[in-house]
Short mmCIF file of C-alpha atoms and ligand atoms in Angstrom, two decimals:
data_model
loop_
_atom_site.label_atom_id
_atom_site.label_comp_id
_atom_site.label_asym_id
_atom_site.label_seq_id
_atom_site.Cartn_x
_atom_site.Cartn_y
_atom_site.Cartn_z
CA MET A 26 118.58 -11.22 -87.93
CA ASN A 27 121.54 -8.85 -87.08
CA HIS A 28 122.10 -6.50 -84.14
CA GLY A 29 121.29 -3.40 -86.22
CA ASP A 30 117.94 -4.94 -87.28
CA THR A 31 117.07 -5.66 -83.60
CA GLU A 32 117.86 -2.04 -82.51
CA ASP A 33 115.95 -0.72 -85.50
CA THR A 34 112.88 -2.86 -84.56
CA GLU A 35 113.05 -1.72 -80.91
CA GLU A 36 112.96 1.93 -82.02
CA LYS A 37 110.18 1.18 -84.44
CA ARG A 38 108.19 -0.53 -81.70
CA LYS A 39 108.65 2.48 -79.40
CA ALA A 40 107.65 4.83 -82.22
CA ARG A 41 104.63 2.67 -83.01
CA ALA A 42 103.59 2.63 -79.32
CA ALA A 43 103.99 6.41 -79.12
CA ARG A 44 101.89 6.86 -82.27
CA ARG A 45 99.21 4.55 -80.83
CA ILE A 46 99.06 6.60 -77.62
CA THR A 47 98.83 9.84 -79.60
CA ARG A 48 96.08 8.37 -81.81
CA LEU A 49 94.20 7.19 -78.71
CA ARG A 50 94.50 10.67 -77.15
CA VAL A 51 93.25 12.28 -80.35
CA LEU A 52 90.41 9.73 -80.53
CA CYS A 53 89.44 10.36 -76.90
CA ALA A 54 89.52 14.11 -77.46
CA SER A 55 87.39 13.72 -80.61
CA VAL A 56 84.88 11.54 -78.77
CA VAL A 57 84.66 14.15 -76.01
CA LYS A 58 84.30 16.97 -78.59
CA LEU A 59 81.70 15.00 -80.55
CA SER A 60 79.69 14.29 -77.41
CA LEU A 61 79.82 17.96 -76.49
CA LEU A 62 78.72 18.88 -80.00
CA LEU A 63 75.90 16.33 -79.90
CA VAL A 64 74.77 17.68 -76.57
CA ALA A 65 75.06 21.27 -77.83
CA PHE A 66 73.13 20.74 -81.06
CA ALA A 67 70.77 17.85 -80.40
CA ILE A 68 69.66 18.31 -76.80
CA PRO A 69 71.00 21.63 -75.59
CA PRO A 70 70.84 21.44 -71.78
CA ALA A 71 69.83 25.09 -71.43
CA ARG A 72 67.14 24.67 -74.12
CA ALA A 73 65.76 21.55 -72.45
CA ALA A 74 65.11 23.59 -69.31
CA GLU A 75 63.51 26.47 -71.25
CA PRO A 76 59.70 26.59 -71.38
CA VAL A 77 57.70 25.72 -74.48
CA LYS A 78 55.96 28.98 -75.32
CA ILE A 79 52.43 29.07 -76.70
CA GLY A 80 51.24 32.43 -78.00
CA VAL A 81 47.51 32.58 -77.23
CA LEU A 82 45.71 35.11 -79.43
CA LEU A 83 42.07 35.61 -78.45
CA PRO A 84 39.52 38.38 -77.86
CA PHE A 85 39.71 38.95 -74.08
CA SER A 86 37.85 42.28 -74.26
CA GLY A 87 35.06 43.82 -76.35
CA PRO A 88 31.89 42.17 -77.67
CA PHE A 89 33.62 38.80 -78.17
CA ALA A 90 35.39 38.70 -74.77
CA ASP A 91 33.49 35.56 -73.89
CA PHE A 92 35.45 33.68 -76.61
CA GLY A 93 38.65 34.48 -74.69
CA ARG A 94 37.16 33.43 -71.35
CA GLN A 95 35.78 30.13 -72.66
CA ILE A 96 38.79 29.08 -74.74
CA GLY A 97 41.32 30.45 -72.24
CA ASN A 98 39.66 28.56 -69.37
CA GLY A 99 39.49 25.38 -71.49
CA MET A 100 43.27 25.53 -72.06
CA ALA A 101 43.95 26.39 -68.41
CA LEU A 102 41.79 23.48 -67.20
CA TYR A 103 43.77 20.96 -69.23
CA LEU A 104 47.04 22.21 -67.70
CA LYS A 105 45.52 22.27 -64.22
CA GLN A 106 44.42 18.63 -64.52
CA HIS A 107 47.58 17.29 -66.17
CA GLY A 108 50.30 19.62 -64.86
CA ASP A 109 52.14 22.25 -66.87
CA VAL A 110 55.35 20.29 -67.49
CA VAL A 111 55.44 18.08 -70.60
CA ALA A 112 58.50 16.01 -71.60
CA GLY A 113 60.52 17.90 -69.00
CA ARG A 114 59.58 21.31 -70.37
CA LYS A 115 57.29 23.82 -68.69
CA ILE A 116 54.38 25.08 -70.79
CA GLU A 117 54.13 28.87 -70.81
CA LEU A 118 51.02 30.54 -72.21
CA VAL A 119 51.74 34.05 -73.55
CA ARG A 120 48.28 35.67 -73.81
CA ARG A 121 47.47 38.60 -76.11
CA ASP A 122 44.08 40.35 -76.50
CA SER A 123 42.98 40.43 -80.15
CA GLU A 124 39.82 42.38 -79.17
CA GLY A 125 37.57 40.72 -81.80
CA ALA A 126 37.29 40.93 -85.58
CA LYS A 127 40.39 43.17 -85.99
CA PRO A 128 42.67 41.50 -88.56
CA ASP A 129 45.38 44.21 -88.49
CA LEU A 130 45.72 44.02 -84.71
CA ALA A 131 45.78 40.20 -84.80
CA LYS A 132 48.55 40.32 -87.40
CA ARG A 133 50.67 42.75 -85.38
CA LEU A 134 50.27 40.76 -82.16
CA ALA A 135 51.09 37.48 -83.90
CA GLN A 136 54.19 39.06 -85.46
CA GLU A 137 55.37 40.15 -81.99
CA LEU A 138 54.66 36.73 -80.52
CA ILE A 139 56.74 35.10 -83.24
CA THR A 140 59.70 37.49 -83.45
CA ARG A 141 59.98 38.96 -79.94
CA ASP A 142 58.50 36.28 -77.67
CA LYS A 143 59.77 33.47 -79.92
CA VAL A 144 56.73 31.27 -79.34
CA ASP A 145 56.85 27.63 -80.43
CA PHE A 146 53.10 27.48 -81.19
CA LEU A 147 50.32 29.98 -81.89
CA ALA A 148 46.88 29.06 -80.52
CA GLY A 149 43.37 30.48 -80.01
CA PHE A 150 41.76 32.45 -82.89
CA GLY A 151 38.12 33.16 -82.11
CA LEU A 152 37.04 34.77 -85.39
CA THR A 153 37.76 34.02 -89.03
CA PRO A 154 39.26 37.46 -89.89
CA GLU A 155 41.96 37.04 -87.18
CA ALA A 156 42.89 33.54 -88.36
CA LEU A 157 43.06 34.58 -92.04
CA ALA A 158 45.27 37.59 -91.20
CA VAL A 159 47.78 35.46 -89.27
CA ALA A 160 47.95 32.42 -91.63
CA PRO A 161 50.73 33.87 -93.89
CA LEU A 162 52.88 34.59 -90.80
CA ALA A 163 52.55 30.97 -89.64
CA THR A 164 53.78 29.84 -93.06
CA GLU A 165 56.65 32.31 -93.19
CA ALA A 166 57.89 31.57 -89.64
CA LYS A 167 56.93 27.85 -89.77
CA THR A 168 55.00 28.23 -86.52
CA PRO A 169 52.27 25.63 -85.91
CA MET A 170 48.96 27.49 -85.52
CA VAL A 171 46.25 25.73 -83.53
CA ILE A 172 42.73 27.06 -84.23
CA MET A 173 40.29 26.75 -81.36
CA ASN A 174 37.20 28.38 -82.88
CA ALA A 175 37.41 30.34 -86.18
CA ALA A 176 35.30 28.14 -88.42
CA THR A 177 35.34 29.15 -92.09
CA SER A 178 36.40 26.06 -94.09
CA VAL A 179 39.04 27.82 -96.17
CA ILE A 180 41.23 28.70 -93.12
CA THR A 181 43.22 25.44 -92.92
CA SER A 182 44.07 25.68 -96.64
CA LYS A 183 45.79 29.04 -96.07
CA SER A 184 48.87 27.51 -94.39
CA PRO A 185 50.30 23.98 -94.03
CA TYR A 186 51.09 24.95 -90.40
CA ILE A 187 47.40 25.30 -89.42
CA VAL A 188 45.44 22.60 -87.59
CA ARG A 189 41.91 23.11 -86.20
CA PHE A 190 40.21 21.66 -83.10
CA SER A 191 36.79 23.31 -83.46
CA PHE A 192 34.66 22.66 -86.57
CA THR A 193 33.80 24.15 -89.95
CA LEU A 194 30.49 25.86 -90.59
CA SER A 195 29.73 23.38 -93.39
CA GLN A 196 30.38 20.51 -90.97
CA ILE A 197 27.72 21.74 -88.51
CA VAL A 198 25.19 23.37 -90.81
CA SER A 199 24.91 20.76 -93.61
CA PRO A 200 23.57 18.08 -91.22
CA LEU A 201 21.13 20.66 -89.80
CA GLY A 202 19.68 21.46 -93.27
CA ASP A 203 19.33 17.77 -93.94
CA TRP A 204 17.64 17.13 -90.58
CA ALA A 205 15.23 20.11 -90.93
CA ALA A 206 14.00 19.01 -94.37
CA LYS A 207 13.42 15.48 -93.08
CA ASN A 208 11.54 16.71 -90.02
CA GLY A 209 8.68 18.59 -91.61
CA ILE A 210 10.26 22.06 -91.98
CA LYS A 211 9.87 23.06 -95.63
CA ARG A 212 9.96 26.89 -95.93
CA VAL A 213 12.91 28.63 -94.29
CA TYR A 214 14.20 32.22 -94.22
CA VAL A 215 18.00 32.57 -93.91
CA ALA A 216 19.58 35.33 -91.76
CA VAL A 217 23.38 35.26 -91.51
CA ALA A 218 26.24 37.48 -90.36
CA ASP A 219 27.72 39.59 -93.16
CA TYR A 220 31.21 38.01 -93.27
CA ALA A 221 32.87 34.80 -94.51
CA PRO A 222 31.43 32.37 -91.88
CA GLY A 223 27.91 33.73 -92.58
CA TYR A 224 28.23 33.17 -96.33
CA GLU A 225 29.52 29.63 -95.77
CA ALA A 226 26.71 28.85 -93.31
CA GLU A 227 24.11 30.16 -95.79
CA ALA A 228 25.47 28.12 -98.71
CA ALA A 229 25.87 24.92 -96.68
CA PHE A 230 22.37 25.14 -95.17
CA ALA A 231 20.72 25.97 -98.52
CA LYS A 232 22.49 23.07 -100.25
CA SER A 233 21.45 20.28 -97.88
CA PHE A 234 18.03 21.77 -97.08
CA THR A 235 16.97 22.16 -100.73
CA ALA A 236 18.45 18.72 -101.57
CA GLY A 237 16.03 17.35 -98.94
CA GLY A 238 13.06 19.11 -100.57
CA GLY A 239 13.05 22.40 -98.61
CA THR A 240 12.67 25.91 -100.05
CA ILE A 241 14.57 29.08 -99.05
CA VAL A 242 11.95 31.86 -99.02
CA GLY A 243 14.31 34.82 -98.44
CA SER A 244 17.65 35.78 -96.98
CA VAL A 245 19.53 38.68 -95.37
CA HIS A 246 23.14 39.46 -94.39
CA ILE A 247 23.45 41.17 -90.97
CA PRO A 248 26.47 43.35 -90.00
CA ILE A 249 28.49 41.62 -87.25
CA ASN A 250 28.45 44.64 -84.93
CA THR A 251 24.72 45.43 -84.88
CA LEU A 252 22.49 44.77 -81.90
CA GLU A 253 19.39 46.25 -83.61
CA PHE A 254 17.38 43.34 -84.94
CA ALA A 255 13.78 44.61 -84.84
CA ALA A 256 13.67 45.65 -88.55
CA TYR A 257 15.17 42.33 -89.70
CA VAL A 258 12.75 40.33 -87.56
CA GLN A 259 9.73 42.41 -88.69
CA HIS A 260 10.64 41.65 -92.31
CA ILE A 261 10.91 37.92 -91.51
CA LYS A 262 7.49 38.09 -89.84
CA ASP A 263 6.02 39.63 -93.02
CA VAL A 264 7.47 36.82 -95.14
CA ALA A 265 5.91 34.31 -92.68
CA PRO A 266 8.29 31.35 -93.11
CA GLN A 267 7.92 28.07 -91.26
CA GLY A 268 11.42 28.43 -89.84
CA VAL A 269 14.40 30.82 -89.67
CA PHE A 270 17.96 29.62 -90.11
CA LEU A 271 20.21 32.02 -88.16
CA PHE A 272 24.00 32.27 -87.99
CA VAL A 273 25.52 35.13 -86.02
CA PRO A 274 28.68 34.77 -83.88
CA SER A 275 28.10 33.56 -80.33
CA GLY A 276 27.71 36.27 -77.65
CA GLU A 277 25.62 39.45 -77.65
CA GLN A 278 24.05 39.14 -81.11
CA PRO A 279 22.06 35.90 -80.66
CA ILE A 280 20.60 37.26 -77.41
CA ALA A 281 19.56 40.53 -79.08
CA PHE A 282 18.08 38.65 -82.08
CA MET A 283 16.11 36.30 -79.83
CA LYS A 284 14.71 39.23 -77.84
CA SER A 285 13.24 40.76 -81.02
CA PHE A 286 12.12 37.33 -82.22
CA VAL A 287 10.11 36.85 -79.01
CA ALA A 288 8.93 40.49 -78.68
CA LEU A 289 7.53 40.56 -82.24
CA GLY A 290 5.57 37.37 -81.62
CA LEU A 291 7.36 34.92 -83.92
CA VAL A 292 7.65 32.31 -81.16
CA ARG A 293 3.90 32.64 -80.50
CA GLN A 294 3.25 32.20 -84.23
CA GLY A 295 5.18 28.92 -84.08
CA VAL A 296 8.10 30.00 -86.32
CA LYS A 297 10.93 27.54 -85.64
CA LEU A 298 14.37 28.98 -84.94
CA LEU A 299 17.26 26.87 -86.28
CA GLY A 300 20.98 27.50 -86.17
CA GLY A 301 24.45 26.44 -85.26
CA THR A 302 25.05 26.36 -81.52
CA GLU A 303 25.87 30.09 -81.51
CA ILE A 304 22.20 31.04 -81.27
CA ILE A 305 21.72 29.13 -78.06
CA ASP A 306 25.04 28.07 -76.53
CA GLU A 307 25.42 27.63 -72.80
CA THR A 308 26.30 31.28 -72.27
CA VAL A 309 23.11 32.40 -74.09
CA ILE A 310 20.54 29.91 -72.84
CA ASP A 311 20.32 31.16 -69.24
CA THR A 312 19.95 34.79 -70.31
CA LEU A 313 16.95 33.86 -72.45
CA GLY A 314 15.15 31.63 -69.97
CA ASP A 315 11.93 29.92 -71.10
CA GLN A 316 11.79 31.98 -74.32
CA ALA A 317 14.49 29.62 -75.56
CA LEU A 318 12.37 26.45 -75.20
CA GLY A 319 12.12 24.55 -78.49
CA VAL A 320 15.03 26.25 -80.29
CA ILE A 321 16.76 23.73 -82.56
CA SER A 322 20.50 23.89 -83.04
CA ALA A 323 23.36 21.76 -84.32
CA GLN A 324 26.84 21.50 -82.79
CA ASN A 325 29.69 19.20 -81.78
CA TYR A 326 29.20 19.73 -78.03
CA SER A 327 26.46 20.23 -75.48
CA VAL A 328 26.76 20.39 -71.68
CA ALA A 329 23.94 17.81 -71.72
CA HIS A 330 26.10 15.28 -73.64
CA LEU A 331 25.90 12.02 -71.74
CA SER A 332 29.34 10.45 -71.33
CA THR A 333 31.87 9.68 -68.60
CA GLU A 334 34.36 12.07 -70.22
CA ASN A 335 31.86 14.95 -70.21
CA LYS A 336 30.81 14.25 -66.61
CA LYS A 337 34.45 14.56 -65.50
CA PHE A 338 35.02 17.62 -67.70
CA LEU A 339 32.01 19.41 -66.16
CA ALA A 340 32.94 18.46 -62.59
CA ASP A 341 36.54 19.68 -63.05
CA TRP A 342 35.35 22.87 -64.79
CA ALA A 343 32.97 23.65 -61.89
CA ALA A 344 35.75 22.96 -59.35
CA ALA A 345 38.15 25.28 -61.20
CA PHE A 346 35.90 28.18 -62.26
CA GLY A 347 32.56 27.66 -60.48
CA PRO A 348 29.47 26.08 -62.07
CA LYS A 349 28.42 29.22 -64.04
CA PRO A 350 29.00 30.16 -66.75
CA GLU A 351 29.10 26.60 -67.99
CA PRO A 352 31.61 25.57 -70.63
CA ASN A 353 30.40 25.86 -74.22
CA PHE A 354 31.68 24.45 -77.53
CA MET A 355 34.59 26.92 -77.48
CA ALA A 356 35.77 25.78 -74.03
CA VAL A 357 35.88 22.20 -75.27
CA ALA A 358 37.85 23.23 -78.38
CA GLY A 359 40.36 25.10 -76.15
CA TYR A 360 40.68 22.10 -73.85
CA ASP A 361 41.08 19.59 -76.69
CA GLY A 362 43.47 21.88 -78.58
CA MET A 363 45.67 22.16 -75.47
CA HIS A 364 45.46 18.36 -75.04
CA ALA A 365 46.66 17.92 -78.64
CA ILE A 366 49.55 20.39 -78.21
CA ALA A 367 50.67 18.54 -75.04
CA GLU A 368 50.52 15.20 -76.87
CA VAL A 369 52.60 16.59 -79.74
CA ILE A 370 55.26 17.97 -77.32
CA GLU A 371 55.36 14.61 -75.53
CA ASN A 372 55.71 12.68 -78.82
CA LEU A 373 58.56 14.97 -79.88
CA ASP A 374 60.28 14.41 -76.51
CA GLY A 375 60.20 18.12 -75.86
CA ARG A 376 62.25 18.99 -78.98
CA ILE A 377 59.92 21.20 -81.04
CA ASP A 378 60.45 21.05 -84.78
CA PRO A 379 57.57 22.64 -86.73
CA ASP A 380 57.40 20.06 -89.51
CA ARG A 381 57.62 17.12 -87.12
CA ALA A 382 55.00 18.83 -84.93
CA MET A 383 52.61 19.10 -87.90
CA ALA A 384 53.20 15.41 -88.73
CA GLU A 385 52.26 14.57 -85.12
CA PHE A 386 49.13 16.78 -85.19
CA LYS A 387 47.92 14.81 -88.23
CA LYS A 388 47.88 11.62 -86.12
CA ILE A 389 45.83 13.09 -83.24
CA GLY A 390 42.64 11.28 -82.20
CA PHE A 391 41.04 10.78 -78.79
CA LEU A 392 37.81 10.58 -76.85
CA SER A 393 36.79 14.16 -76.02
CA ALA A 394 34.01 15.47 -73.75
CA ARG A 395 32.12 16.03 -77.04
CA GLY A 396 32.59 12.41 -78.25
CA PRO A 397 35.32 10.82 -80.43
CA ILE A 398 37.46 13.25 -82.46
CA ALA A 399 40.27 12.65 -84.99
CA ILE A 400 42.28 14.94 -87.25
CA ASP A 401 41.79 14.29 -90.95
CA PRO A 402 45.45 14.44 -92.14
CA GLU A 403 44.52 15.86 -95.55
CA THR A 404 42.58 18.94 -94.38
CA ARG A 405 44.00 19.18 -90.81
CA ASP A 406 40.39 19.53 -89.63
CA LEU A 407 38.43 17.26 -87.32
CA VAL A 408 36.16 14.36 -88.09
CA GLU A 409 33.60 14.42 -85.26
CA SER A 410 29.96 13.85 -84.30
CA VAL A 411 27.39 16.57 -84.98
CA TYR A 412 24.35 16.60 -82.71
CA ILE A 413 20.92 18.09 -83.34
CA ARG A 414 19.74 19.57 -80.04
CA LYS A 415 16.48 21.02 -78.77
CA VAL A 416 16.19 23.38 -75.80
CA ALA A 417 14.30 21.63 -73.00
CA ARG A 418 13.99 21.79 -69.23
CA VAL A 419 15.73 18.83 -67.64
CA GLY A 420 15.64 18.61 -63.84
CA GLY A 421 14.74 22.29 -63.63
CA ALA A 422 17.64 23.45 -65.83
CA LEU A 423 17.45 24.67 -69.42
CA VAL A 424 19.65 22.49 -71.61
CA ASN A 425 20.37 21.74 -75.25
CA GLN A 426 19.12 18.19 -75.22
CA GLU A 427 20.66 16.00 -77.93
CA ILE A 428 17.88 14.51 -80.07
CA PHE A 429 19.84 13.14 -83.03
CA GLU A 430 23.50 12.29 -83.78
CA PHE A 431 25.32 12.41 -87.12
CA PRO A 432 28.47 10.37 -86.36
CA ARG A 433 31.94 10.89 -88.00
CA VAL A 434 31.10 14.05 -89.96
CA GLY A 435 34.01 15.39 -92.02
CA PRO A 436 34.87 19.09 -92.51
CA ASP A 437 32.79 19.21 -95.72
CA GLY A 438 29.67 18.24 -93.73
CA ARG A 439 29.49 14.70 -95.12
CA ALA A 440 29.80 11.48 -93.13
CA GLU A 441 33.31 10.00 -93.55
C1 PHB B 14 34.17 32.76 -86.99
O1 PHB B 14 34.40 34.00 -87.12
O2 PHB B 14 34.78 31.93 -87.68
C2 PHB B 14 33.17 32.29 -86.00
C3 PHB B 14 32.84 33.11 -84.93
C4 PHB B 14 31.92 32.66 -84.01
C5 PHB B 14 31.32 31.44 -84.14
C6 PHB B 14 31.65 30.62 -85.21
C7 PHB B 14 32.57 31.06 -86.14
O3 PHB B 14 30.43 31.06 -83.24
#
């Protein structure tokens, strides 16, 4: 080892040490940059504090305004009970009035909610035409769309971003046809609204009712904006069926139909009125009074449902909005739909990605005020109980008393 070698090694050592320090500095700077990048792209601090926006599209005015009140209150009640912050993010409901069966308006409002308000979810949808008009926008923008009433089966197949927390018409009406045929009703006249849900209700009822040995003795399609039912009811009286299967959207129409049905003496003649809950839901029953006694309907929810969950739901509803009007099947769908959205946000830790959100929706299942519900991952529709109910006076009040339960009914109306 000579002197020159030693000096050379000393210099090399110094150079090596300097290089190490530089490398360390570069490494530290990279780690800092990487952390900043991770923070910026994965969990942006500003974003984390931003609200999760839910665009709520419902009829809040016009003949279907009650849909907006019931579903809107159902959503609001869930947030009131559980708080409006989920996974550190505030939930903001951006409400828009779709005014009823106006597909062009629904489409325009949904477009604005997506592009201008930048909503993370779309929710609501009272009527089938609104939901069908908005489905392509949900696909294009990849915005999860949570249906809280519109009930034509085909809706969920129109976009992979749709999930439904209400029911399908086949799901409710098939069990009713089956039950009617098995309970001594053999000759039925069918009167349905002249749009997609009406046609589905007619086909589903006829299929299960005739399979059980019943006969359809006549049918009519009724425009969804008429309140003049006397001519339809007179014709039904002339045909003299044993029962009438009726589907018209909940609200003003069932009340107007029932008035003619009573006034023209069909109740006195003993003609049985059968339908989905629309003909006699909680908003209709009190208006009709005793004329409603004996009406048979099928649905996934009744105020009279006996369970701890429903007792709490009704008590909290009354505390929030007063006891009347009572919540109907739409209120429960709004409440459960909001519950599901909150669970999805929680499971995603507040970071909303549409495809991951849809994967989470497919796993949803819980005990609702209506009974157990679970999303069928294939159709993104619910599997739930369907109850046959009869209007009765219980403790002085008119209620839809549950008289039979079809458990775990799938969206096609068959038991799973
Ligand atoms: C619908 O348009 O899909 C609809 C409306 C009211 C109902 C049920 C379904 O009660």
